[in-house]
PDB file of C-alpha atoms and ligand atoms in Angstrom:
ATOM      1  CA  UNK A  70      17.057   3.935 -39.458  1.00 56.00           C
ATOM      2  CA  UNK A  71      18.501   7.299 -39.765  1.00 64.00           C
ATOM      3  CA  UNK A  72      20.726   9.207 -37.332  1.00 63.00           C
ATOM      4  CA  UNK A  73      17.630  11.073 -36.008  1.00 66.00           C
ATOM      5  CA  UNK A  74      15.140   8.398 -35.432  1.00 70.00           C
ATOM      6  CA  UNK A  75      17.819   6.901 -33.740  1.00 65.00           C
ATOM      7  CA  UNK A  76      17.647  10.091 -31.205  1.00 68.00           C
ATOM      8  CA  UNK A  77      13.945  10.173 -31.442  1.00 64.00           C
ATOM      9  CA  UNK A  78      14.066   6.546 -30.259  1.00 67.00           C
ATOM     10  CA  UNK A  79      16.400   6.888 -26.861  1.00 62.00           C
ATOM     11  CA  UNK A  80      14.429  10.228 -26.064  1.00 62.00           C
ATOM     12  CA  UNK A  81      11.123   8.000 -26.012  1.00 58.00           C
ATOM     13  CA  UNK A  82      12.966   5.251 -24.487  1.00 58.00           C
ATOM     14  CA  UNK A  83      14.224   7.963 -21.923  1.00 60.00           C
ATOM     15  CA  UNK A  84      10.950   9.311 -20.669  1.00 54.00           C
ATOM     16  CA  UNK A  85       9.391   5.977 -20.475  1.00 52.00           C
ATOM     17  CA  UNK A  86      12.244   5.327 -18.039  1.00 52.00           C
ATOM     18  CA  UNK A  87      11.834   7.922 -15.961  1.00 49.00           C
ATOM     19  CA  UNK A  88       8.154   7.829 -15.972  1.00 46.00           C
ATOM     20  CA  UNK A  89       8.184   4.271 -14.454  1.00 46.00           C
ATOM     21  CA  UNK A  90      10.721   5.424 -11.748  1.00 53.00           C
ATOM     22  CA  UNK A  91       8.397   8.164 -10.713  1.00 64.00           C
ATOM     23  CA  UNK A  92       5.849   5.638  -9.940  1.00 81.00           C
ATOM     24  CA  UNK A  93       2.737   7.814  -9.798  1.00 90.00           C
ATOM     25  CA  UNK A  94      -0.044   6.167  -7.978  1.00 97.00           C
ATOM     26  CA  UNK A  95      -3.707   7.683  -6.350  1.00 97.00           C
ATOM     27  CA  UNK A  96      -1.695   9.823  -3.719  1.00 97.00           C
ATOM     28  CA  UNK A  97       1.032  11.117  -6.337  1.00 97.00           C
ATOM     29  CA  UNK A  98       4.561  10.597  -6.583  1.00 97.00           C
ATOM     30  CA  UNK A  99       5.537   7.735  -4.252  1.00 97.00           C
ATOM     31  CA  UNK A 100       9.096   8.498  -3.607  1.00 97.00           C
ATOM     32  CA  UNK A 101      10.357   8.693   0.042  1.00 97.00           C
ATOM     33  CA  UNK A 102      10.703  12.246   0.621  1.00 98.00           C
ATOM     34  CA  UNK A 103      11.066  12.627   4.643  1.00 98.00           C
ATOM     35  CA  UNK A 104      11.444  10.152   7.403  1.00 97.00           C
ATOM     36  CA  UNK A 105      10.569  10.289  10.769  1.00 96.00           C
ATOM     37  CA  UNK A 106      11.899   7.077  13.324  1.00 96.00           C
ATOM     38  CA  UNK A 107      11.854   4.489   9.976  1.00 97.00           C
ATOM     39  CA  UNK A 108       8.315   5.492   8.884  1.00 98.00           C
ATOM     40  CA  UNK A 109       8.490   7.369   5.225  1.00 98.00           C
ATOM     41  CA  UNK A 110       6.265  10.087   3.614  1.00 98.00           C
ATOM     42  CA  UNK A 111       6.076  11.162   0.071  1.00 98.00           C
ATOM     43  CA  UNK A 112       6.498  14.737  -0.584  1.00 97.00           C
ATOM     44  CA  UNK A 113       2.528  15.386   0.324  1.00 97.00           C
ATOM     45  CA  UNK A 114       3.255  14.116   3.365  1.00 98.00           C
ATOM     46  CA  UNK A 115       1.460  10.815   2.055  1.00 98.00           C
ATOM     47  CA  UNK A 116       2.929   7.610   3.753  1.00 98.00           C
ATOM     48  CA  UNK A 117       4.626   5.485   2.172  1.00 98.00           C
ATOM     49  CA  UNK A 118       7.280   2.750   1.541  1.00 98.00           C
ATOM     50  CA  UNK A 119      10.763   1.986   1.190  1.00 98.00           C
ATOM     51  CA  UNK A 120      12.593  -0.317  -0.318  1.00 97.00           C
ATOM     52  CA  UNK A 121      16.092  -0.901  -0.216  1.00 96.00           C
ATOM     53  CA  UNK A 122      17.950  -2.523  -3.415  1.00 94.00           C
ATOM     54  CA  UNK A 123      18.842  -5.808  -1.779  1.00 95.00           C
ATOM     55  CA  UNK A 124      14.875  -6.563  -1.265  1.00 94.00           C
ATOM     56  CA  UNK A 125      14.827  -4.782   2.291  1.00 98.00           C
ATOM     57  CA  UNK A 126      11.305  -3.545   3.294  1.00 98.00           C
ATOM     58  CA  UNK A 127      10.410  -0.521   6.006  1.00 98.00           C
ATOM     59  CA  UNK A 128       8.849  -2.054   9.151  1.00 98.00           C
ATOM     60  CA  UNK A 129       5.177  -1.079   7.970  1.00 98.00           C
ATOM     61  CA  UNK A 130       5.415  -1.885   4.611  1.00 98.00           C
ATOM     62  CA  UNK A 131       6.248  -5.199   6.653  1.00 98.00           C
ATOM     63  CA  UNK A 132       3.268  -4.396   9.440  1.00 98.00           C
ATOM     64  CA  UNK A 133       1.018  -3.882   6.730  1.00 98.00           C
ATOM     65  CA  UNK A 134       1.806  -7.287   4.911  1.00 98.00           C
ATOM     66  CA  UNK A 135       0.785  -9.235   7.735  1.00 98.00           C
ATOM     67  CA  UNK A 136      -2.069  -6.950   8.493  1.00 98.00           C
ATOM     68  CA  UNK A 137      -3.334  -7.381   5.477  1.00 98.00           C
ATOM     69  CA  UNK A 138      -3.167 -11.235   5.209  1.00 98.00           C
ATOM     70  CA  UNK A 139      -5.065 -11.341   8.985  1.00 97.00           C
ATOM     71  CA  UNK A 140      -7.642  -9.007   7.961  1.00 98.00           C
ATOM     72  CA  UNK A 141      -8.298  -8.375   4.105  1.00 98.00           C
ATOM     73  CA  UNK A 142      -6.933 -11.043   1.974  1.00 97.00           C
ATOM     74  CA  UNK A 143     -10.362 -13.034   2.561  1.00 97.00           C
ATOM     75  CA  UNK A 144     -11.881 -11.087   0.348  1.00 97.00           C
ATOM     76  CA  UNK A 145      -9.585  -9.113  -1.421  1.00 98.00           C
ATOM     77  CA  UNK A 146      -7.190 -12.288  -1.959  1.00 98.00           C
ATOM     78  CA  UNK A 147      -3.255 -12.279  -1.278  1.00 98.00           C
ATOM     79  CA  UNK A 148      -1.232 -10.055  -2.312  1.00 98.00           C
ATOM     80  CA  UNK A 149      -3.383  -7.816  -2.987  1.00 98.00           C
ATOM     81  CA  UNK A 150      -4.769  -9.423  -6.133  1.00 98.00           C
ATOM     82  CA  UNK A 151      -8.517  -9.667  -5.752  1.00 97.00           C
ATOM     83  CA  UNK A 152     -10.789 -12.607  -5.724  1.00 96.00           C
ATOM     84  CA  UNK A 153     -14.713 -13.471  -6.521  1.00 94.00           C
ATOM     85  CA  UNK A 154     -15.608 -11.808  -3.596  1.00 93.00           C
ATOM     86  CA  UNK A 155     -14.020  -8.713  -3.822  1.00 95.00           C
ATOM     87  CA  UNK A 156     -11.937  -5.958  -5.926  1.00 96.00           C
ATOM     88  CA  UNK A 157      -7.522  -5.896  -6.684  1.00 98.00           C
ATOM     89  CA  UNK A 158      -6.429  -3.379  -4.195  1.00 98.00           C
ATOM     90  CA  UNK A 159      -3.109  -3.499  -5.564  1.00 98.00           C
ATOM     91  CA  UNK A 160      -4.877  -1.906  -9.119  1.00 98.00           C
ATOM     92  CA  UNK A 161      -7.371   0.115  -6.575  1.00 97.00           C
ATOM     93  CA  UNK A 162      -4.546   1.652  -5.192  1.00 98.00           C
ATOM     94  CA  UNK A 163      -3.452   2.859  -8.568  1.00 98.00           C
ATOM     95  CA  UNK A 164      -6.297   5.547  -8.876  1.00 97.00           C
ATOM     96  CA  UNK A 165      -7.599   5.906  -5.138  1.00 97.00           C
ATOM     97  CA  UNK A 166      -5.581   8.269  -2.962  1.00 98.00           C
ATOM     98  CA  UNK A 167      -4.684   7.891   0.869  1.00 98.00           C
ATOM     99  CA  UNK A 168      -7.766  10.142   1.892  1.00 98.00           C
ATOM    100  CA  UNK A 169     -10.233   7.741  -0.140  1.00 97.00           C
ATOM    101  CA  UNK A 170      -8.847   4.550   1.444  1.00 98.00           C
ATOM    102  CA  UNK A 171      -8.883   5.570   4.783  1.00 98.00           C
ATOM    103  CA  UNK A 172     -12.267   6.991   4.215  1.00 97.00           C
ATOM    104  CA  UNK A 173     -13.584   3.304   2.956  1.00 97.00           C
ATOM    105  CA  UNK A 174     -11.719   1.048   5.302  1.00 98.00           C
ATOM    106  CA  UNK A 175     -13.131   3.119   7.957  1.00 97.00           C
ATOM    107  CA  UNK A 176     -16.790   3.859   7.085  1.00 96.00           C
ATOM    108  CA  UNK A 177     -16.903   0.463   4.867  1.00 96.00           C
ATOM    109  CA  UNK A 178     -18.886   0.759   1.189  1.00 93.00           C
ATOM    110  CA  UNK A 179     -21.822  -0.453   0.024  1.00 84.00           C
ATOM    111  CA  UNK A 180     -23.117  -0.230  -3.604  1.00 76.00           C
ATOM    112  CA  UNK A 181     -25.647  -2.495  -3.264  1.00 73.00           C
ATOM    113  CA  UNK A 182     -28.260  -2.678  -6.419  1.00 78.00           C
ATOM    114  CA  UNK A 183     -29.401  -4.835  -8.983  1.00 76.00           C
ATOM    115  CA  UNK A 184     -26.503  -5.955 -10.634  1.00 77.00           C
ATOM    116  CA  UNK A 185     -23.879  -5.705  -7.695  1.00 75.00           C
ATOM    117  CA  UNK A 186     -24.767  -7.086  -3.619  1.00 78.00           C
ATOM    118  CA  UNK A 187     -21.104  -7.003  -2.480  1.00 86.00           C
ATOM    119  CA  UNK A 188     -20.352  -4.906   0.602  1.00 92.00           C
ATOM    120  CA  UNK A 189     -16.886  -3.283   2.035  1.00 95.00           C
ATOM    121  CA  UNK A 190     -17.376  -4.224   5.885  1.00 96.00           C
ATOM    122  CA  UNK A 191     -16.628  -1.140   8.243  1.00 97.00           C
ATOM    123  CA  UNK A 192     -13.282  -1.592  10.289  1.00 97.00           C
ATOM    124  CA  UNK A 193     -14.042   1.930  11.777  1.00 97.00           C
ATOM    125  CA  UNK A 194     -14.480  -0.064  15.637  1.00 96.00           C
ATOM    126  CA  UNK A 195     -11.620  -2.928  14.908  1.00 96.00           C
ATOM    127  CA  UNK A 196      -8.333  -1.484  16.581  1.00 96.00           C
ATOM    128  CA  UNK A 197      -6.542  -4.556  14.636  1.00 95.00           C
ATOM    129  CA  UNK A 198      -6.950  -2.404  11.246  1.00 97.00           C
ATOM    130  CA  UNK A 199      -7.624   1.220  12.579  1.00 97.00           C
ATOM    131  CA  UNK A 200      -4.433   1.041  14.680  1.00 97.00           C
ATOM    132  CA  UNK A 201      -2.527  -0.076  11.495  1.00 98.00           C
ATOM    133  CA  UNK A 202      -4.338   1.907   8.507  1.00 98.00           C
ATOM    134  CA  UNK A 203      -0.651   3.171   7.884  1.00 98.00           C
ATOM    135  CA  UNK A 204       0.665   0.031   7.854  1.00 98.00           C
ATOM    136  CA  UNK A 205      -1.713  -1.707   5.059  1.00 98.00           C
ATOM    137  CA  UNK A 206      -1.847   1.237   3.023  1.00 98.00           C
ATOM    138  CA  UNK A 207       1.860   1.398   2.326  1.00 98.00           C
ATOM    139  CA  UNK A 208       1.594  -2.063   1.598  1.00 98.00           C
ATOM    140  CA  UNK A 209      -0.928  -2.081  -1.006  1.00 98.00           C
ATOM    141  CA  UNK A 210       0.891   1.021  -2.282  1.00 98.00           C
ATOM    142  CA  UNK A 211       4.511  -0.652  -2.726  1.00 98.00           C
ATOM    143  CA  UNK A 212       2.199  -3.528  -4.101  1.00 98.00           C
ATOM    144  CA  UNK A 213       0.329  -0.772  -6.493  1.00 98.00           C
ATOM    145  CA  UNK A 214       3.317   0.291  -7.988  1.00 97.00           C
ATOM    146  CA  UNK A 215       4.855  -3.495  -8.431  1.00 96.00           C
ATOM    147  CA  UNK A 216       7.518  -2.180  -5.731  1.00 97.00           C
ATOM    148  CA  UNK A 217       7.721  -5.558  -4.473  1.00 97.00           C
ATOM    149  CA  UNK A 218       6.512  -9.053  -5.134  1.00 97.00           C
ATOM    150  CA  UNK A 219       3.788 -11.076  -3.975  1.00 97.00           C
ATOM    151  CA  UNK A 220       4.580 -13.037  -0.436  1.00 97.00           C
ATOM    152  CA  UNK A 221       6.500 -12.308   2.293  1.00 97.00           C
ATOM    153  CA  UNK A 222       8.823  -9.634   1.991  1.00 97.00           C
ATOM    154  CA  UNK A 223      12.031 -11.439   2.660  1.00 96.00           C
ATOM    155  CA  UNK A 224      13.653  -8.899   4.752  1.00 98.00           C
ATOM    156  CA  UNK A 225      12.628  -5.637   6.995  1.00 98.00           C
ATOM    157  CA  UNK A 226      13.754  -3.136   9.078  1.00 98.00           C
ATOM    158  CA  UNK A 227      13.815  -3.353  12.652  1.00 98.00           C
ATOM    159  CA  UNK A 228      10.566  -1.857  14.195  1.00 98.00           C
ATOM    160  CA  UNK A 229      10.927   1.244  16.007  1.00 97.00           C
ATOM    161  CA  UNK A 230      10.631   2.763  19.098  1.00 97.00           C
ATOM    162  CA  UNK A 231       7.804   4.856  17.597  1.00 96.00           C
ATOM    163  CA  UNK A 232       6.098   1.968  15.996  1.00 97.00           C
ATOM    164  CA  UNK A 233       5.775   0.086  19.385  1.00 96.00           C
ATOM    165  CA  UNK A 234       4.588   2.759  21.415  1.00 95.00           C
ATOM    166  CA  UNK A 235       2.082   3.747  19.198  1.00 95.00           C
ATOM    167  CA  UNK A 236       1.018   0.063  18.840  1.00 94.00           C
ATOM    168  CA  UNK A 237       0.599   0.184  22.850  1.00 94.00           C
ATOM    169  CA  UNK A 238      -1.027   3.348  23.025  1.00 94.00           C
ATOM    170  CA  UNK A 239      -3.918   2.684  19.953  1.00 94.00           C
ATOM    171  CA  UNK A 240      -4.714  -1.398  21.104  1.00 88.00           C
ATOM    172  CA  UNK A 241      -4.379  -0.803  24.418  1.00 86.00           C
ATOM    173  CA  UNK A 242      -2.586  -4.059  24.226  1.00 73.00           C
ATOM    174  CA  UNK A 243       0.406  -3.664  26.860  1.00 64.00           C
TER     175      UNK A 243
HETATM  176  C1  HEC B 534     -16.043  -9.400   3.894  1.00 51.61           C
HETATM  177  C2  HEC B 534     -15.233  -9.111   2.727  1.00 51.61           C
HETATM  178  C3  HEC B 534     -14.249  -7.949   2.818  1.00 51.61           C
HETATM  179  C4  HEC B 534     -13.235  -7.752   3.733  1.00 51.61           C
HETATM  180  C5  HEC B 534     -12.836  -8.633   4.911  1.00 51.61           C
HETATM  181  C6  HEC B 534     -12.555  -6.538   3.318  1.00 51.61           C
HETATM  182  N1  HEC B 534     -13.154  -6.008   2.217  1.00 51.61           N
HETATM  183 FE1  HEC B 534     -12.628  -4.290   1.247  1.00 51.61          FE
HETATM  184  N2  HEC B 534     -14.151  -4.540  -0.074  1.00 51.61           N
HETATM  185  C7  HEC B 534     -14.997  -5.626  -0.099  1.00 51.61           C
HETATM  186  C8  HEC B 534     -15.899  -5.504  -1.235  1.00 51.61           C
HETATM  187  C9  HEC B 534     -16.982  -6.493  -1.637  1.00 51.61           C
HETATM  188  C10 HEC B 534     -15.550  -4.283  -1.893  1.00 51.61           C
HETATM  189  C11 HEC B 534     -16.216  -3.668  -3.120  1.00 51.61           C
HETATM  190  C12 HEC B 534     -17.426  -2.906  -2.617  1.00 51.61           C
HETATM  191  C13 HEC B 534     -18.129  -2.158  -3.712  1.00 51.61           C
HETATM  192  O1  HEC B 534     -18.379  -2.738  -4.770  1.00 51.61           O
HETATM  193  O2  HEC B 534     -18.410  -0.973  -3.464  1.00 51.61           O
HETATM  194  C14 HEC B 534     -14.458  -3.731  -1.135  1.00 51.61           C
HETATM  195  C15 HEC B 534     -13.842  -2.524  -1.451  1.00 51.61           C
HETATM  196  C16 HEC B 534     -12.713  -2.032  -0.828  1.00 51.61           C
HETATM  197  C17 HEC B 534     -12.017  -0.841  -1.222  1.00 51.61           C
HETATM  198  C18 HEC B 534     -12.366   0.052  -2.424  1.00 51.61           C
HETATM  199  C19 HEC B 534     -11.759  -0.589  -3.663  1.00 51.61           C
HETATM  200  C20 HEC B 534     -12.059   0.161  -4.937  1.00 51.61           C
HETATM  201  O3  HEC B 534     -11.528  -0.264  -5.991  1.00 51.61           O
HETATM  202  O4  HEC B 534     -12.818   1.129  -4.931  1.00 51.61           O
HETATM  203  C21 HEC B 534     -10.963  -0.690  -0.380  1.00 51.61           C
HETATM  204  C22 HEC B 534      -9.908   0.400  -0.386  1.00 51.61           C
HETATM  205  C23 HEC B 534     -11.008  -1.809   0.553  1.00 51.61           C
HETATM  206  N3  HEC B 534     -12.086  -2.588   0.249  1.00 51.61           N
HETATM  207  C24 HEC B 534     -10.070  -2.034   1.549  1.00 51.61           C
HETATM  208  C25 HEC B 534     -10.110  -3.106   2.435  1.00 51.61           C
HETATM  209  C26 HEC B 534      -9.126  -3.331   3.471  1.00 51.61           C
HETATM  210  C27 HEC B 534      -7.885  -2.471   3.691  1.00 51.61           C
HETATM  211  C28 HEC B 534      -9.511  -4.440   4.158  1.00 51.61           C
HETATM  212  C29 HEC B 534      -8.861  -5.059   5.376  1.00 51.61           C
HETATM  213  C30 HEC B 534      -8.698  -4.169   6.517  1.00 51.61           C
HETATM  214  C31 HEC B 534     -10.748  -4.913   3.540  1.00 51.61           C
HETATM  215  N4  HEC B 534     -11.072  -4.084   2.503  1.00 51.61           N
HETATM  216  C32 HEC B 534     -11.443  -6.017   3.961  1.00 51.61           C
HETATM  217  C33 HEC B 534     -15.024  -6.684   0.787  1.00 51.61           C
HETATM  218  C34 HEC B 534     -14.190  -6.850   1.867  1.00 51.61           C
END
């Protein structure tokens, strides 16, 4: 291989670095760009997730794992990997944006016809997932952009003040 293949090569090799660390998903760029009390935004103003090098998740990347396994993973199977019954969120995730999933978690889907009968339930009147939209959807976004592993994220952040009052105020659960 010559001298400038050899450049060619590291340029490619370059790019396709930097194009996995930008980890464009449906919303955009994922990357924390503001915080507010330990919950992250992208630079939309999209939520999102943080990870910390040692395996350390955000408290609602955290929320939204055990949200998710109480309330989705029936049907869309753990992890966000799919099942028979219904679709990979985790590859969902990669082309629907935070508008769309809010829009079909709340108001539920239907596509009913000849060749498909499955339905997406509305959660529009269950405070257990409308209190914690936030929550699941930067879960199934680190999980989107193979920011973390399947289970249990090993570690998290503490949950903050903001986290629990807003938890009080949206249940109604004192
Ligand atoms: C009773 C089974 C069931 C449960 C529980 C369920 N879903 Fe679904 N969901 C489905 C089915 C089936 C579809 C596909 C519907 C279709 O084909 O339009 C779907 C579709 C979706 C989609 C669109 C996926 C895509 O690729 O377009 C999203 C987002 C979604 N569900 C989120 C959730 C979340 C978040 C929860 C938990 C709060 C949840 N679902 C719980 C059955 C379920």
């Amino acid at each position: 291989m010559s001298i400038t293949h050899w450049k060619f090569a590291l340029v490619i090799l370059a790019s396709a670095l930097a194009c996995g660390a930008a980890n464009a998903d449906g919303s955009g760029d994922s990357a924390v760009a503001s915080s507010d009390d330990g919950k992250y935004a992208d630079k939309d103003g999209n939520p999102t997730y943080k990870i910390s090098s040692d395996g350390t998740v955000d408290w609602y990347t955290y929320s939204g794992f055990r949200r998710y396994h109480s309330d989705c993973h029936v049907c869309h199977g753990p992890n966000g990997d799919g099942s028979s019954l219904a679709p990979a969120l985790a590859d969902s995730l990669k082309t629907l944006n935070y508008a769309d999933f809010n829009n079909i978690v709340t108001n539920g889907r239907n596509n009913v016809n000849a060749s498909n009968d499955k339905v997406m339930p509305s959660f529009g009147t269950n405070v257990n997932v409308m209190c914690f939209l936030d929550d699941i959807y930067v879960y199934l976004r680190a999980r989107a952009n193979n920011a973390i592993p399947g289970g249990r994220p090993p570690k998290h952040e503490d949950k903050p003040e903001a986290a629990k009052q807003a938890e009080t105020s949206c249940t109604g659960i004192k």
